[in-house]
Coordinates of C-alpha atoms in Angstrom, one line a residue:
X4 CA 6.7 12.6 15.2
X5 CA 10.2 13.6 15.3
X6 CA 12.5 13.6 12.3
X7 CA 16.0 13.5 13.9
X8 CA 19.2 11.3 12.6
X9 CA 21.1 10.0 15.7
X10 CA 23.7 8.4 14.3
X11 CA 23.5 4.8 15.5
X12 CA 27.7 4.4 15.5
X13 CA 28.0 7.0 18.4
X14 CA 24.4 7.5 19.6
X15 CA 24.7 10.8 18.2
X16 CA 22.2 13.1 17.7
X17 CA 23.4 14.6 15.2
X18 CA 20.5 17.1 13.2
X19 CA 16.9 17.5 13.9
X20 CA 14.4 18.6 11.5
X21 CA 11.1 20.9 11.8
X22 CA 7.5 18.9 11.0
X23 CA 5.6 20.2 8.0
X24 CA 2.9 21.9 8.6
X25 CA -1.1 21.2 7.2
X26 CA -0.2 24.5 5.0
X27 CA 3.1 22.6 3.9
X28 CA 1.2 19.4 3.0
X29 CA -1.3 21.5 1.1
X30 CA 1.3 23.4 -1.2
X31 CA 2.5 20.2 -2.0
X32 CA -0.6 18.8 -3.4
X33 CA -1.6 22.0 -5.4
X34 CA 2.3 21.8 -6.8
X35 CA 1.8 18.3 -7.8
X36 CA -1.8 18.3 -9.6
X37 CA -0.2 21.8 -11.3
X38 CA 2.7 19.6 -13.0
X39 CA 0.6 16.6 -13.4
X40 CA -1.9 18.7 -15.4
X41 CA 1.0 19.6 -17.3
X42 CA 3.1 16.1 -17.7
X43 CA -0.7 14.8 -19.2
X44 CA -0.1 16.9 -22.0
X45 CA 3.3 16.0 -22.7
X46 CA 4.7 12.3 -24.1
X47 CA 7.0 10.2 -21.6
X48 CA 10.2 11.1 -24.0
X49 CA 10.0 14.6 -22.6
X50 CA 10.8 13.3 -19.2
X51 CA 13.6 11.2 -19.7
X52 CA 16.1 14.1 -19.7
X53 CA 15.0 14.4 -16.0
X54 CA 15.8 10.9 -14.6
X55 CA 19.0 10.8 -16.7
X56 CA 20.0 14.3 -15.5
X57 CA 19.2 12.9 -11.3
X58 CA 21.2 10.0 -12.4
X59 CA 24.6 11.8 -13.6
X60 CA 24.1 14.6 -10.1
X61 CA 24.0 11.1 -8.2
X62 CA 27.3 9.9 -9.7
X63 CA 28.7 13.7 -8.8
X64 CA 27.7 13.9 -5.0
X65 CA 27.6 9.9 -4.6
X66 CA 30.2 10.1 -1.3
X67 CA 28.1 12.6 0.0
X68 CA 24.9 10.8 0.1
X69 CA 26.7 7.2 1.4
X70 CA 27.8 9.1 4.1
X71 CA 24.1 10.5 5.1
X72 CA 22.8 7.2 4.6
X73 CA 25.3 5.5 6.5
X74 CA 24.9 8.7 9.5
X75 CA 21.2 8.1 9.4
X76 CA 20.5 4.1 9.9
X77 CA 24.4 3.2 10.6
X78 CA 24.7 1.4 7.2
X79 CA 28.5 0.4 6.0
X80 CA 29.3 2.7 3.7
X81 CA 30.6 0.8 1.2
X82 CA 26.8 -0.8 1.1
X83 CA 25.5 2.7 0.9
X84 CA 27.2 3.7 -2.0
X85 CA 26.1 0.3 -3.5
X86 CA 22.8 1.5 -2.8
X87 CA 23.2 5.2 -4.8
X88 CA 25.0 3.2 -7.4
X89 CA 21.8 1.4 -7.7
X90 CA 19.6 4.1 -7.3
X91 CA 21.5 5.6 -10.1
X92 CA 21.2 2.5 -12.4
X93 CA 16.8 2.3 -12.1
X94 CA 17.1 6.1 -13.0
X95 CA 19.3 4.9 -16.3
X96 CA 16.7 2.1 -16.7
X97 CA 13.8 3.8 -17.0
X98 CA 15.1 6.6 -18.4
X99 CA 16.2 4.8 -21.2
X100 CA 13.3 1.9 -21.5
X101 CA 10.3 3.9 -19.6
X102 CA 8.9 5.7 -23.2
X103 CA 9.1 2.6 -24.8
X104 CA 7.2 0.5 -21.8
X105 CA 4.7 3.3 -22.0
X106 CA 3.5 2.8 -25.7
X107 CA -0.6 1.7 -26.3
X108 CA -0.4 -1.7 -26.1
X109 CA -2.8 -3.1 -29.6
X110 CA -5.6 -5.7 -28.8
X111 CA -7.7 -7.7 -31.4
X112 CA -11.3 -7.9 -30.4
X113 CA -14.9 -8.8 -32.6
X114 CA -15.7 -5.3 -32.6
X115 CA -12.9 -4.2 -34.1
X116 CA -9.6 -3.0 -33.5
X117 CA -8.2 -1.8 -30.1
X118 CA -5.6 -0.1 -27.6
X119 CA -5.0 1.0 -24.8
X120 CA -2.9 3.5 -23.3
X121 CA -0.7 3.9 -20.6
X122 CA -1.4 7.2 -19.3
X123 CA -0.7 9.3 -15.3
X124 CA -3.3 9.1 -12.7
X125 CA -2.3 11.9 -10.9
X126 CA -0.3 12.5 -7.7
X127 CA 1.2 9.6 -5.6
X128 CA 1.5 9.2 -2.0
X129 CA 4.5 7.0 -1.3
X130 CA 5.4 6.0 2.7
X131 CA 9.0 4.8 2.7
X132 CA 11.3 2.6 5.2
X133 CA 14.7 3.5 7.0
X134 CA 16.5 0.2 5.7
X135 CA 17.3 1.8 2.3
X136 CA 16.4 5.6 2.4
X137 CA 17.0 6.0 -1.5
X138 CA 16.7 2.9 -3.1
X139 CA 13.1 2.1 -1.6
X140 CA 12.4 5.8 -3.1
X141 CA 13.8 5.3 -6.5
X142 CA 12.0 2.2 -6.7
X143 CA 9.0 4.2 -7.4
X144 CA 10.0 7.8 -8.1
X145 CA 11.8 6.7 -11.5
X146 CA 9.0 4.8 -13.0
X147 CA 6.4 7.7 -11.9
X148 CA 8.1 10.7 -13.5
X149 CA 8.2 8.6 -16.4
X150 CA 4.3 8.0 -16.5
X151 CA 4.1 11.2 -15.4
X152 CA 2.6 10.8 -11.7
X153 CA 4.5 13.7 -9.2
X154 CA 5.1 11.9 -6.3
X155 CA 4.8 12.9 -2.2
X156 CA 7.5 11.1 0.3
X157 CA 6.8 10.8 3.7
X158 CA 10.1 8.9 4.7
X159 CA 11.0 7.2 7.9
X160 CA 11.8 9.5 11.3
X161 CA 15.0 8.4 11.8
X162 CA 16.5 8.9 8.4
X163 CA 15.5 12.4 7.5
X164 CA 19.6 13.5 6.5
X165 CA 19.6 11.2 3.5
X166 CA 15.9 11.7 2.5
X167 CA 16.4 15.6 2.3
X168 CA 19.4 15.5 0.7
X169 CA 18.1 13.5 -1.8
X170 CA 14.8 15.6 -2.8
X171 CA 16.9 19.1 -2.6
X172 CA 19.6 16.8 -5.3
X173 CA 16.3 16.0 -7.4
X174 CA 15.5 19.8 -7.6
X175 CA 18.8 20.9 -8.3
X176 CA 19.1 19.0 -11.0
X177 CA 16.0 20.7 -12.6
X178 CA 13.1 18.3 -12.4
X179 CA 10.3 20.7 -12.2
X180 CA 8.8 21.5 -8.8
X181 CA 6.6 18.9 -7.5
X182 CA 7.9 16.0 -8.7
X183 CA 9.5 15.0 -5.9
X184 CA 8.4 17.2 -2.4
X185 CA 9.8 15.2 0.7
X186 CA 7.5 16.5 4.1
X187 CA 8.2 15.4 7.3
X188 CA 4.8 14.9 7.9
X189 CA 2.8 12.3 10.5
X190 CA 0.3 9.3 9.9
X191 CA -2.6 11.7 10.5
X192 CA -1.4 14.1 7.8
X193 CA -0.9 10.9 5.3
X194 CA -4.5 9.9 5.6
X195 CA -5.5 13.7 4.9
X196 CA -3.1 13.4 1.5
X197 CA -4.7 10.0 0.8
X198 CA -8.2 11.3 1.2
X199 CA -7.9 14.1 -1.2
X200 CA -9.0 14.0 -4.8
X201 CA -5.9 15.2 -6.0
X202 CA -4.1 11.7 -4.8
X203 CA -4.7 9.4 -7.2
X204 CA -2.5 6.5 -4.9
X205 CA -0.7 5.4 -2.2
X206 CA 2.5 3.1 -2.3
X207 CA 4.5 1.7 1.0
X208 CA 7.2 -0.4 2.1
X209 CA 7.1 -0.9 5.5
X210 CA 5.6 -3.1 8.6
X211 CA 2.5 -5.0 8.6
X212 CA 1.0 -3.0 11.0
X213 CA 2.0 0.2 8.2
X214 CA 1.0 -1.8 5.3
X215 CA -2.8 -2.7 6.9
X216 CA -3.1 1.2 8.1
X217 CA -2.5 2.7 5.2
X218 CA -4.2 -0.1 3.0
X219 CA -7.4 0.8 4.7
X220 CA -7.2 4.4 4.4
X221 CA -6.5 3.7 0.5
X222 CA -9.8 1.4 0.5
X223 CA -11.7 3.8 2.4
X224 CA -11.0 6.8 -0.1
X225 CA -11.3 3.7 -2.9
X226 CA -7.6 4.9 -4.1
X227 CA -5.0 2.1 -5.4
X228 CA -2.5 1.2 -3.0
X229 CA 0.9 -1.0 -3.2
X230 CA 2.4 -2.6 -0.2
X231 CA 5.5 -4.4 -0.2
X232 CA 5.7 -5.4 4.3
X233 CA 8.0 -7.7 6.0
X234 CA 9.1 -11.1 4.5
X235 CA 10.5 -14.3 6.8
X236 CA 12.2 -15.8 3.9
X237 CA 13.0 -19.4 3.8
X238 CA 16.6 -21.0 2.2
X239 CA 16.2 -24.3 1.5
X240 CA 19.6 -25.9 1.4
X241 CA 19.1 -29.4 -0.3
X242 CA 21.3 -32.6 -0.1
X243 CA 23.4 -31.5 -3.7
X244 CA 24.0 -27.8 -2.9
X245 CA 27.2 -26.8 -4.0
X246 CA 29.3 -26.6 -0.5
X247 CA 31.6 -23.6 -2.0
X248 CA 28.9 -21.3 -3.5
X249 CA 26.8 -22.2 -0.4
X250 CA 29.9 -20.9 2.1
X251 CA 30.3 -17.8 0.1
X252 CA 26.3 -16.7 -0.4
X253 CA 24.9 -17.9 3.0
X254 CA 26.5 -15.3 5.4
X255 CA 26.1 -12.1 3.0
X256 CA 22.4 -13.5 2.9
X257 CA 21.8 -12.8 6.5
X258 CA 24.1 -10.2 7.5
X259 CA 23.6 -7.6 4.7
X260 CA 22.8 -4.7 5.8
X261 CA 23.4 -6.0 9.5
X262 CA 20.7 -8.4 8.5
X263 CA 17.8 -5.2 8.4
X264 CA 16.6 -6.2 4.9
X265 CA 13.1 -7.3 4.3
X266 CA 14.0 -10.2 1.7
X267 CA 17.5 -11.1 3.2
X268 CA 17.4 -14.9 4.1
X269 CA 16.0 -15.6 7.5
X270 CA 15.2 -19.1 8.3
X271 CA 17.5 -21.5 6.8
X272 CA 16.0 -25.1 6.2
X273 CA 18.9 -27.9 5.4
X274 CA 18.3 -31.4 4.9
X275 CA 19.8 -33.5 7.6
X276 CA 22.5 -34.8 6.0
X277 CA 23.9 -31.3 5.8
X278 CA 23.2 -29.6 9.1
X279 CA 26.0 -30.3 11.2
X280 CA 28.2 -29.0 8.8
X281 CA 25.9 -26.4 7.8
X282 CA 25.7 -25.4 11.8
X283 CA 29.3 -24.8 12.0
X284 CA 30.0 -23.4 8.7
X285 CA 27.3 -20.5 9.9
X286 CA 28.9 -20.3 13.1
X287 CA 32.4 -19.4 12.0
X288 CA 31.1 -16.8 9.5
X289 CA 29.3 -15.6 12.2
X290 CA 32.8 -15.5 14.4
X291 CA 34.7 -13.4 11.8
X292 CA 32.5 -10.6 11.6
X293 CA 34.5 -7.0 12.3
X294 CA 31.6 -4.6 14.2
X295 CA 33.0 -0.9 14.5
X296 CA 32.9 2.6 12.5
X297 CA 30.8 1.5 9.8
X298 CA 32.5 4.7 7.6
X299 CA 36.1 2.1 8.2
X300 CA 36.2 0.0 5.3
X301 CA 37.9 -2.6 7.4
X302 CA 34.0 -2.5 9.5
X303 CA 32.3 -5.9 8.1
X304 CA 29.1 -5.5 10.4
X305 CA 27.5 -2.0 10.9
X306 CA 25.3 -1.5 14.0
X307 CA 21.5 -1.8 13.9
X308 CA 19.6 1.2 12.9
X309 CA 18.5 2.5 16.6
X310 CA 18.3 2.0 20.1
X311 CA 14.4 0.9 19.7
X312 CA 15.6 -1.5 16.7
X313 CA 18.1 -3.4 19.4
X314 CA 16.0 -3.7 21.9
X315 CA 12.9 -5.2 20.1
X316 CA 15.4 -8.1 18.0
X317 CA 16.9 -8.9 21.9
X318 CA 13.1 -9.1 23.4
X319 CA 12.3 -11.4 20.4
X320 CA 15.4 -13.0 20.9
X321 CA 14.6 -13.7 24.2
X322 CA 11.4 -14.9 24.0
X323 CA 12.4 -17.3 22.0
X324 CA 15.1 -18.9 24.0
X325 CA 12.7 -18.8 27.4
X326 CA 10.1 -20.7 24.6
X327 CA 12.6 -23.7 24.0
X328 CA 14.4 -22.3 20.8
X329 CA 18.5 -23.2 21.8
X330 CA 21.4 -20.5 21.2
X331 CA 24.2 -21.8 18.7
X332 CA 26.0 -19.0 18.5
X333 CA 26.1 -15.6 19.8
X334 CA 23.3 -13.5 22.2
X335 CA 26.3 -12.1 23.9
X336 CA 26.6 -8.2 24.2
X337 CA 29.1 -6.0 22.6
X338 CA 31.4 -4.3 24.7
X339 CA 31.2 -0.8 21.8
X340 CA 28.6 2.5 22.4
X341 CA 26.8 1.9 19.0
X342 CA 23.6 0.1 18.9
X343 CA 25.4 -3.7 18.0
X344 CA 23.9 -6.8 17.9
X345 CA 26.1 -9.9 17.6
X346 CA 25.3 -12.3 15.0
X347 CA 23.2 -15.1 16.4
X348 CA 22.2 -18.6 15.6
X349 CA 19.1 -20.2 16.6
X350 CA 17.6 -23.6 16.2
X351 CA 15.4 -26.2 18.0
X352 CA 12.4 -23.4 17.4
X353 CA 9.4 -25.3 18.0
X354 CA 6.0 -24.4 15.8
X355 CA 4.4 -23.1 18.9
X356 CA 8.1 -20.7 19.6
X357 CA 6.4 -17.1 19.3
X358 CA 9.3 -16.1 16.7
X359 CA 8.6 -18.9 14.3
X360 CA 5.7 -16.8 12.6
X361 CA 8.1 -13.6 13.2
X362 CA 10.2 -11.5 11.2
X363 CA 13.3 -11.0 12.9
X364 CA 14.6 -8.1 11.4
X365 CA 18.5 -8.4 12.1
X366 CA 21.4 -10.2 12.3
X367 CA 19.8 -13.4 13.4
X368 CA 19.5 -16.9 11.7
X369 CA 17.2 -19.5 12.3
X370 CA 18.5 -23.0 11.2
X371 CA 15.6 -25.7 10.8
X372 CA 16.6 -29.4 10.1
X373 CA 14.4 -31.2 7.8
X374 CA 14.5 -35.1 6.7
X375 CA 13.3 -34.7 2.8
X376 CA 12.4 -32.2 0.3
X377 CA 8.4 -32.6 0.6
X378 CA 9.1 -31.2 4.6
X379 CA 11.7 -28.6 3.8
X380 CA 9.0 -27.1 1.2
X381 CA 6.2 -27.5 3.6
X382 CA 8.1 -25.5 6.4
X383 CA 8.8 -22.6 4.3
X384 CA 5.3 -22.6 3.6
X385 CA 4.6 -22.7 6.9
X386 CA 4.8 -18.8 7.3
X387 CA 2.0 -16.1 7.2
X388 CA 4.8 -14.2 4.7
X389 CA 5.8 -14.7 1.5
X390 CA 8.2 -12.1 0.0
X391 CA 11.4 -14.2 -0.9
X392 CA 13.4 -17.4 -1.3
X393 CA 16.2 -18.9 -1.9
X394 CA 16.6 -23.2 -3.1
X395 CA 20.7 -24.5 -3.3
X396 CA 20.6 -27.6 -5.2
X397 CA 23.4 -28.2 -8.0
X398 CA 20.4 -29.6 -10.1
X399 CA 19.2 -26.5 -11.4
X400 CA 15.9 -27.6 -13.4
X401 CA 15.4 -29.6 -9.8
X402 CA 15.6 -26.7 -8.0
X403 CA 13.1 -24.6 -10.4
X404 CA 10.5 -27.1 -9.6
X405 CA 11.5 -27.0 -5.7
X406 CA 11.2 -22.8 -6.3
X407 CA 7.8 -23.4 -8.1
X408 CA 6.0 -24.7 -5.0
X409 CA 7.5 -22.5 -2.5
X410 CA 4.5 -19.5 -1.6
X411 CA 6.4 -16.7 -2.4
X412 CA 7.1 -13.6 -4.1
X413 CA 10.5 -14.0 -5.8
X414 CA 12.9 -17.3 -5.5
X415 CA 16.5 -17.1 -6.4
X416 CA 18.7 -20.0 -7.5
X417 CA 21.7 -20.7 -5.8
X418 CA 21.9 -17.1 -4.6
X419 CA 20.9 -14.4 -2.3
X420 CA 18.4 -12.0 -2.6
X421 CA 19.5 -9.4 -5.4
X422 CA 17.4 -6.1 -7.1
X423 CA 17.9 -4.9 -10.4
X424 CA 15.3 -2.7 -12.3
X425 CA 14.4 -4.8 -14.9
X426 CA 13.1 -7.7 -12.3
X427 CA 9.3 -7.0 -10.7
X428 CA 10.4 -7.0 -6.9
X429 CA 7.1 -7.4 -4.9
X430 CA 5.3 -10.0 -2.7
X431 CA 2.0 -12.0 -1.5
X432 CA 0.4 -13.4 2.1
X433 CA 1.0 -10.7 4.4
X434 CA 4.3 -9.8 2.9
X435 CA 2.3 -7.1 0.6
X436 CA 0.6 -7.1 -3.0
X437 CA 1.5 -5.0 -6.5
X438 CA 5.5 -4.6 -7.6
X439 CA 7.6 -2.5 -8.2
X440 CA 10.3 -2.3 -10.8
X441 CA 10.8 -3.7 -14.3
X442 CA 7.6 -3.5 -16.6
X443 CA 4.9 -4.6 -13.7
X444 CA 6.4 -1.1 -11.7
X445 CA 5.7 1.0 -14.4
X446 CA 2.2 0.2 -14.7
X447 CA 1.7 0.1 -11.6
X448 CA -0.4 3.6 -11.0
X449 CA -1.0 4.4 -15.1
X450 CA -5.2 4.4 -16.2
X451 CA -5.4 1.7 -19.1
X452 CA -7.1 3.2 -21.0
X453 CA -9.1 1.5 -23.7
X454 CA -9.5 3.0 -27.1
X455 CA -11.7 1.0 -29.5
X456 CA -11.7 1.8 -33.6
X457 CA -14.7 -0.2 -35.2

């Protein structure tokens, strides 16, 4: 497996980094038992000083790292440093609420009174994506040094620039080795880190194809695993929605990110009465897009992440067209050397279309037209994932209720997709199980550990 970053602006390779070796992988683990032996001793307070100390060296080199994320996956770079500034606020969070979301929680029982503790489990494992090199890591690395669990990245090839300069930022700002050791390691080498005793878990974002490897290898070696995989989210547009919010929120929904976000709105369901209008609203948001140097802050749509990326969204694009599915907009190539994709617009998909069950992971929108609410909430059902959603209605209790009986992870009223560290993010169906952030992340690898007083 090679680690390279080829920026995807100029096809550019641009730095290639050296595989760790067995002897690499192996340091790393005896590193990160050493320090979890010692953060067992020690109360959550103690660590605080860390996560606040990576937060302020963030803030200082916070160009710097935009600009690595942006030459690694082709990101805007005004996104990217959306993303550090995010990074930076879980590291505030849980550096100012982790201690007190770690305290022994008091139960009442017949035998007497009881606790339990929140307490490490021992070195983590975490397999990260490409889409959002830091933020994907902070989602778990903040909550772990706080429970005290020293954490192993194994990060996607193509954005090694970003990844390192993040774990060299995390040791110069004098977290203790092991807390964080990035290795550019393979699959093989994960299962060897997964099978060893001094792993006590194993988190990924990533495909489904990932998510069910690494799952098993968890099972197999009976460690505790969290998956958060791909998501086909459904926006149900309703006959009320508010026209003006709905213009301004529907095209950042798809095309954040040049639409490469797991819960970013893929499959728009509108009642009938809306989708004409609907149609062409999409389609001239679609028309005003700016592609070009994602560093320009004039650039409103970056280029896909790679060459590979590309191709497989225009072979699932394509497939669906030759299965029936009609082109609204775009499917046209971009006259520019970066790997572009022009926004696209696709409806007529018919259940049997191959793409109907798939996650098309770019800036492509599928528009469904539905007659009533009962259809639009069985269609978004209709889906073998169940990561995100979005209702419009300007009935808000109405569109609780509509939320309530979507199969899904996370809904969001009359917006977007959105991440903040004090909401669990996290899925079901094939979209993944466990979350991360808020209270639910933090406990997520910590031994409850029951204490009973008679």
């Amino acid at each position: 497996m090679a680690y390279k970053t080829i920026y995807p602006y100029t096809n550019e390779t641009l730095k290639e980094y050296p595989n760790a070796s067995d002897a690499d992988l192996e340091q790393a683990l005896a590193t990160g038992h050493q320090l979890y032996q010692q953060w067992r001793q020690e109360k959550p307070e103690s660590r605080s000083k860390i996560l606040q100390n990576i937060a302020d060296l963030m803030q200082k080199k916070r160009d710097d790292l935009a600009r690595a994320m942006t030459y690694d996956m082709g990101k805007l770079l005004t996104e990217a440093q959306g993303e550090v500034d995010l990074c930076i606020w879980i590291a505030q969070y849980y550096a100012e609420h982790g201690a007190e979301l770690l305290q022994p929680v008091p139960l009442k029982t017949k035998l007497g009174d009881a606790y339990y503790l929140k307490q490490a489990t021992g070195v983590i494992v975490a397999v990260e994506p490409w889409n959002f090199p830091l933020y994907q890591v902070m989602r778990v690395l903040a909550p772990n040094i706080m429970v005290g669990n020293p954490m192993i990245l194994k990060s996607a090839s193509i954005c090694p620039m970003s990844v390192q300069m993040f774990a060299d930022l995390v040791a110069e700002s004098g977290a203790p080795a092991g807390t964080l050791t990035n290795l550019f390691i393979n699959y093989d080498q994960v299962a060897t880190a997964i099978a060893d005793p001094r792993v006590a878990g194993v988190c990924l974002t990533g495909s489904e194809r990932a998510g069910t490897s690494i799952a098993a290898t968890a099972g197999q070696n009976l460690k505790k695993s969290t998956l958060e995989l791909g998501g086909n989210d459904a926006f149900i547009v309703l006959d009320d929605a508010n026209w003006d919010e709905l213009q301004k929120v529907v095209p950042q929904a798809r095309l954040f990110n040049a639409g490469q976000v797991c819960t970013s709105s893929k499959r728009f369901i509108v009642m009938d009465s809306m989708y004409d209008q609907f149609l062409e609203m999409l389609k001239t948001a679609f028309s005003q897009v700016k592609m070009g140097d994602p560093m320009a802050e004039t650039t409103t749509l970056a280029p896909l992440s790679s060459k590979s990326a590309k191709e497989k969204l225009q072979a699932q694009v394509d497939t669906a067209v030759a299965a029936g599915a009609k082109v609204y907009y775009g499917n046209e190539p971009v006259d520019l050397p970066g790997q572009f994709f022009q926004p696209t617009i696709l409806t007529d998909i018919s259940h049997d279309n191959p793409i109907f069950n798939q996650e098309l992971f770019g800036p492509v929108a599928s528009v469904y037209r539905v007659q009533n609410e009962a259809e639009a909430i069985q269609l978004a059902n209709d889906s073998s994932y169940g990561l995100g959603g979005t209702v419009f209605s300007s009935d808000l209790q109405h569109a609780e209720k509509v939320a309530a009986q979507v199969e899904t992870g996370m809904s969001f009223i009359n917006a977007g997709w959105s991440s903040t560290p004090d909401m669990p993010f996290g899925g079901i169906k094939n979209s993944g199980y466990g979350r991360e952030l808020s209270d639910l992340g933090i406990d997520a690898f910590v031994n409850q550990h029951l204490v009973l007083k008679p």
